[in-house]
Amino acid sequence: MSQTNIGDDEVDIVIGALHADLTSFLNEWRPLFSRFHLIIVKDPDLKEELKIPEGFNLHVYTKSDIDRVVGLSSTAINFSGYSCRYFGYLVSRKKYIFSVDDDCIPAKDNKGLSVDAVDQHITNLATPATPFFFNTLYDPFCKGADFVRGYPFSLRSGVTCALSCGLWLNLADHDAPTQALKPGHRNSRYVDAVLTVPAGALMPVSGVNIAFNRELAGPALFPGLRLAAEGKLRWETVEDIWCGLCVKVICDHLGHGVKTGLPYVWRNDRGNAIESLKKEWEGVKLMEEVVPFFQSVRLSQAAVTTEDCMLEIVALVKERLAALDPVFARAAQAMADWIKLWKAVGSGSGSGSSPSNG
Amino acid sequence: MSQTNIGDDEVDIVIGALHADLTSFLNEWRPLFSRFHLIIVKDPDLKEELKIPEGFNLHVYTKSDIDRVVGLSSTAINFSGYSCRYFGYLVSRKKYIFSVDDDCIPAKDNKGLSVDAVDQHITNLATPATPFFFNTLYDPFCKGADFVRGYPFSLRSGVTCALSCGLWLNLADHDAPTQALKPGHRNSRYVDAVLTVPAGALMPVSGVNIAFNRELAGPALFPGLRLAAEGKLRWETVEDIWCGLCVKVICDHLGHGVKTGLPYVWRNDRGNAIESLKKEWEGVKLMEEVVPFFQSVRLSQAAVTTEDCMLEIVALVKERLAALDPVFARAAQAMADWIKLWKAVGSGSGSGSSPSNG
């Protein structure tokens, strides 16, 4: 890492494999990924053998690993589809995780130079976030940036950044109705900025291109809100939105930060939004309940770790949302199960037990 | 206006003239300003005659106009220096105002094209703001942008934007200590984005390059916090920071929005930051009291106009800040005087009295 003191061995790159042939995906990322350890988690629904090019330092996890670690005990967590990546978050032991969808490749910046998404995410995480006052000059810790006149000096040291959300060129991360309304629409706007999302403001986190501090954010990044007709296209999922809201509410409570903006990745086209419309309406409708709920969440002073906070949110989901739709009761159960798993597998803060994988 | 239905006659451009020779400034802006009405307010401290090139539709206000309108009654408001522009806000009768410092010229974008700052500001103001949920794809009402997956449909209509804060290329708007520490530092990062600052988040508004809805924001844009050694350089002022905090707190209360980002202007170098350091420390120290104060402000449900809100803030400043430093007692008095003036001069909401100027 050029701009930070983070060692390559403090980072895991986690890929959920929804496609069997990862050859072109990994070859595109080779210049950026080759010096890191990769965790590839195969979608348990995928029947074909994975095709993985040589020359990477990686560990592949499949359905049998999931069954072994998670056990045959009943759990509300389903690791199929996009959710398989979360298994990688569970078994990683690194400080930082970067995860990107397998239909994305490195983007080019405004000058046509290839974007080093890993380096940018790690810089975002390794430099402070500033959630308590908005800096109009964007992330003051970016190269060439600083605080604007009027920014209190006492707030300039910032806080630890727990989550870095990257963006997308070409196919933006819209929902199916938006994509269906504008089938030809592509995002070509490269916004050269990183910013801290202010404390108290919620946002829809997309799991397409994110990185995070595993100890601080990992317990809240889990597949919880699963649509009845969830599919294998991003606009047919909301699990990442739900856990993003958990992370943001928890960061606001614990005094950590969330950044959004750079790095971009290039998302290739895939799927037919119009065919997804029927499924997607379920997700769109749920958001009308989900957002006001998270805006109302207040955590207690007794909640001092992400795990504590998650368990308080579980109770609130059961109390305020579960009666509205069975999908919320299942989400609450999945959250509780995730925290149990996170502690059992040894990912919990201060846990000393060894991981069950090599 | 290309992208909106705003007529040219709904906009005043207000320039505070701190320099007598406006020839090159106005000639640089001619392509953008020529179809609008300009209000030029001469700094009452400036002795020389103004030099203004021909071909503009404009009205010049000088010390004698200020004395006539404001009267000889005692007022805590001082319109000298950068504060002269606020007199233009008072006498304007237009829906929107754009104001820019007289050491700024039009900027060029990433492609080398001249930025139409007026058009961008008016677009920002004429399209909705989205303060109640953060859109990671920036202002969804910008051309080519939209809402990200997970953004609740019920929040997509947004709210009225009251204030648009533009940014600066070349000389960024730092305080004197930052500028003195990095004398060679210049801002070359063109961030191609507009965003709504979320409700609840405060920010240091800079008056260098702003536009606003006069009825919604005007009563809160006044010269109130004047440093003992305020000078004629931006980093020697904090009056814009103070009124920006008023505007943001009031917008959050009344359900209006504040946007920041595009358009950029090019700021020319001027002044010696090291010589300003002594003066500036006063402003820097005050911010340590000012920001927590505004973060603590809660307005009552009885406050339904910007004027109402301002008067409630006056009472809170007297109660919580005035004892700390006489500068705050004077600021409170200036706020109260401003609201009196605003109503008397006929700028108040629903006021029917005619302005005292042509």
mmCIF file of C-alpha atoms in Angstrom, chain A residues 110 132-134 136-138 142-156 167-168 172-175 177-178 182 185 187 189-193 195 197-198 201-204 206-208 234-235 237-238 240-241 245 260-262 264 280 284 287-288 291 295, chain B residues 110 132-134 136-138 142-156 167-168 172-175 177-178 182 185 187 189-193 195 197-198 201-204 206-208 234-235 237-238 240-241 245 260-262 264 280 284 287-288 291 295:
data_model
loop_
_atom_site.group_PDB
_atom_site.id
_atom_site.type_symbol
_atom_site.label_atom_id
_atom_site.label_comp_id
_atom_site.label_asym_id
_atom_site.label_seq_id
_atom_site.Cartn_x
_atom_site.Cartn_y
_atom_site.Cartn_z
ATOM 1 C CA ASN A 110 -10.961 10.609 -15.845
ATOM 2 C CA PHE A 132 -19.607 14.927 13.066
ATOM 3 C CA PHE A 133 -19.269 17.951 10.767
ATOM 4 C CA PHE A 134 -19.475 18.011 6.989
ATOM 5 C CA THR A 136 -17.409 20.733 1.788
ATOM 6 C CA LEU A 137 -13.967 19.895 0.349
ATOM 7 C CA TYR A 138 -14.816 16.181 0.689
ATOM 8 C CA CYS A 142 -7.400 12.463 0.462
ATOM 9 C CA LYS A 143 -4.210 13.547 -1.269
ATOM 10 C CA GLY A 144 -4.362 17.264 -2.061
ATOM 11 C CA ALA A 145 -7.412 17.872 0.130
ATOM 12 C CA ASP A 146 -7.816 19.563 3.505
ATOM 13 C CA PHE A 147 -10.414 21.041 5.827
ATOM 14 C CA VAL A 148 -12.404 24.058 4.724
ATOM 15 C CA ARG A 149 -12.375 27.390 6.594
ATOM 16 C CA GLY A 150 -14.650 27.159 9.623
ATOM 17 C CA TYR A 151 -14.084 23.449 10.309
ATOM 18 C CA PRO A 152 -13.462 23.179 14.071
ATOM 19 C CA PHE A 153 -9.897 22.133 14.861
ATOM 20 C CA SER A 154 -11.136 19.897 17.673
ATOM 21 C CA LEU A 155 -12.979 17.726 15.140
ATOM 22 C CA ARG A 156 -10.134 17.468 12.640
ATOM 23 C CA LEU A 167 -19.217 3.184 -6.784
ATOM 24 C CA TRP A 168 -19.865 1.889 -10.319
ATOM 25 C CA ALA A 172 -25.031 1.996 -11.940
ATOM 26 C CA ASP A 173 -26.651 0.169 -9.028
ATOM 27 C CA HIS A 174 -30.282 1.048 -9.646
ATOM 28 C CA ASP A 175 -33.334 -0.935 -8.690
ATOM 29 C CA PRO A 177 -37.929 -0.263 -11.934
ATOM 30 C CA THR A 178 -35.363 2.488 -12.543
ATOM 31 C CA LYS A 182 -34.106 3.695 -18.550
ATOM 32 C CA HIS A 185 -28.972 4.508 -19.258
ATOM 33 C CA ASN A 187 -23.286 5.924 -15.724
ATOM 34 C CA ARG A 189 -19.883 10.333 -14.514
ATOM 35 C CA TYR A 190 -16.612 9.806 -12.690
ATOM 36 C CA VAL A 191 -16.885 11.799 -9.466
ATOM 37 C CA ASP A 192 -13.359 12.207 -8.119
ATOM 38 C CA ALA A 193 -14.281 12.330 -4.438
ATOM 39 C CA LEU A 195 -16.743 11.711 1.582
ATOM 40 C CA VAL A 197 -21.606 10.170 5.275
ATOM 41 C CA PRO A 198 -22.540 12.401 8.237
ATOM 42 C CA ALA A 201 -27.779 10.268 7.927
ATOM 43 C CA LEU A 202 -28.700 6.866 6.559
ATOM 44 C CA MET A 203 -27.881 5.609 3.080
ATOM 45 C CA PRO A 204 -28.464 2.505 0.963
ATOM 46 C CA SER A 206 -24.561 -1.496 -2.015
ATOM 47 C CA GLY A 207 -22.525 -4.661 -1.600
ATOM 48 C CA VAL A 208 -21.201 -4.543 -5.189
ATOM 49 C CA ARG A 234 -28.272 -7.361 -7.939
ATOM 50 C CA TRP A 235 -31.541 -5.561 -8.497
ATOM 51 C CA THR A 237 -31.601 -8.390 -3.800
ATOM 52 C CA VAL A 238 -31.826 -6.126 -0.762
ATOM 53 C CA ASP A 240 -26.848 -5.559 1.354
ATOM 54 C CA ILE A 241 -29.157 -2.560 1.881
ATOM 55 C CA LEU A 245 -28.382 0.266 7.465
ATOM 56 C CA THR A 260 -18.577 6.629 0.132
ATOM 57 C CA GLY A 261 -17.282 7.589 -3.305
ATOM 58 C CA LEU A 262 -14.017 6.369 -4.796
ATOM 59 C CA TYR A 264 -15.153 3.053 -8.936
ATOM 60 C CA GLU A 280 -38.147 -6.282 -7.290
ATOM 61 C CA VAL A 284 -39.090 -1.656 -3.140
ATOM 62 C CA MET A 287 -37.882 -0.233 1.968
ATOM 63 C CA GLU A 288 -40.869 1.932 2.874
ATOM 64 C CA VAL A 291 -35.947 3.057 6.319
ATOM 65 C CA GLN A 295 -34.247 6.059 11.399
ATOM 66 C CA ASN B 110 -12.478 18.578 -16.525
ATOM 67 C CA PHE B 132 -33.751 12.824 4.556
ATOM 68 C CA PHE B 133 -31.797 9.905 3.050
ATOM 69 C CA PHE B 134 -28.372 10.003 1.444
ATOM 70 C CA THR B 136 -24.702 7.534 -2.939
ATOM 71 C CA LEU B 137 -25.079 8.533 -6.610
ATOM 72 C CA TYR B 138 -25.069 12.211 -5.536
ATOM 73 C CA CYS B 142 -28.470 16.116 -12.033
ATOM 74 C CA LYS B 143 -28.436 15.172 -15.701
ATOM 75 C CA GLY B 144 -27.567 11.494 -16.089
ATOM 76 C CA ALA B 145 -28.043 10.722 -12.389
ATOM 77 C CA ASP B 146 -30.780 8.876 -10.512
ATOM 78 C CA PHE B 147 -31.561 7.243 -7.196
ATOM 79 C CA VAL B 148 -29.578 4.225 -6.099
ATOM 80 C CA ARG B 149 -31.146 0.826 -5.382
ATOM 81 C CA GLY B 150 -32.760 0.873 -1.945
ATOM 82 C CA TYR B 151 -33.718 4.565 -1.956
ATOM 83 C CA PRO B 152 -37.326 4.694 -0.720
ATOM 84 C CA PHE B 153 -39.742 5.787 -3.430
ATOM 85 C CA SER B 154 -41.693 7.874 -0.915
ATOM 86 C CA LEU B 155 -38.642 10.108 -0.416
ATOM 87 C CA ARG B 156 -37.792 10.512 -4.103
ATOM 88 C CA LEU B 167 -16.726 25.378 -4.682
ATOM 89 C CA TRP B 168 -13.343 26.813 -5.717
ATOM 90 C CA ALA B 172 -9.474 26.660 -1.953
ATOM 91 C CA ASP B 173 -11.311 28.311 0.923
ATOM 92 C CA HIS B 174 -9.025 27.372 3.800
ATOM 93 C CA ASP B 175 -8.477 29.240 7.029
ATOM 94 C CA PRO B 177 -3.424 28.579 9.521
ATOM 95 C CA THR B 178 -4.055 25.929 6.853
ATOM 96 C CA LYS B 182 0.686 25.020 2.847
ATOM 97 C CA HIS B 185 -1.095 24.368 -2.034
ATOM 98 C CA ASN B 187 -6.867 22.962 -5.431
ATOM 99 C CA ARG B 189 -9.427 18.574 -8.030
ATOM 100 C CA TYR B 190 -12.602 19.110 -10.032
ATOM 101 C CA VAL B 191 -15.257 16.962 -8.359
ATOM 102 C CA ASP B 192 -18.101 16.586 -10.829
ATOM 103 C CA ALA B 193 -20.902 16.298 -8.289
ATOM 104 C CA LEU B 195 -25.058 16.589 -3.254
ATOM 105 C CA VAL B 197 -26.048 17.828 2.831
ATOM 106 C CA PRO B 198 -28.160 15.471 4.966
ATOM 107 C CA ALA B 201 -25.460 17.476 9.516
ATOM 108 C CA LEU B 202 -23.886 20.910 9.809
ATOM 109 C CA MET B 203 -21.234 22.349 7.524
ATOM 110 C CA PRO B 204 -19.172 25.520 7.161
ATOM 111 C CA SER B 206 -18.518 29.725 2.482
ATOM 112 C CA GLY B 207 -19.933 32.927 1.022
ATOM 113 C CA VAL B 208 -17.381 32.993 -1.832
ATOM 114 C CA ARG B 234 -11.679 35.755 3.204
ATOM 115 C CA TRP B 235 -9.598 33.891 5.745
ATOM 116 C CA THR B 237 -13.798 36.523 8.126
ATOM 117 C CA VAL B 238 -16.284 34.114 9.658
ATOM 118 C CA ASP B 240 -20.506 33.591 6.248
ATOM 119 C CA ILE B 241 -19.803 30.518 8.405
ATOM 120 C CA LEU B 245 -25.003 27.488 10.243
ATOM 121 C CA THR B 260 -23.040 21.657 -2.108
ATOM 122 C CA GLY B 261 -20.604 20.886 -4.914
ATOM 123 C CA LEU B 262 -20.859 22.256 -8.454
ATOM 124 C CA TYR B 264 -16.757 25.717 -9.267
ATOM 125 C CA GLU B 280 -7.568 34.405 12.153
ATOM 126 C CA VAL B 284 -10.642 29.585 14.741
ATOM 127 C CA MET B 287 -15.675 27.955 16.029
ATOM 128 C CA GLU B 288 -15.008 25.686 19.016
ATOM 129 C CA VAL B 291 -20.352 24.543 16.244
ATOM 130 C CA GLN B 295 -25.553 21.374 17.016
#
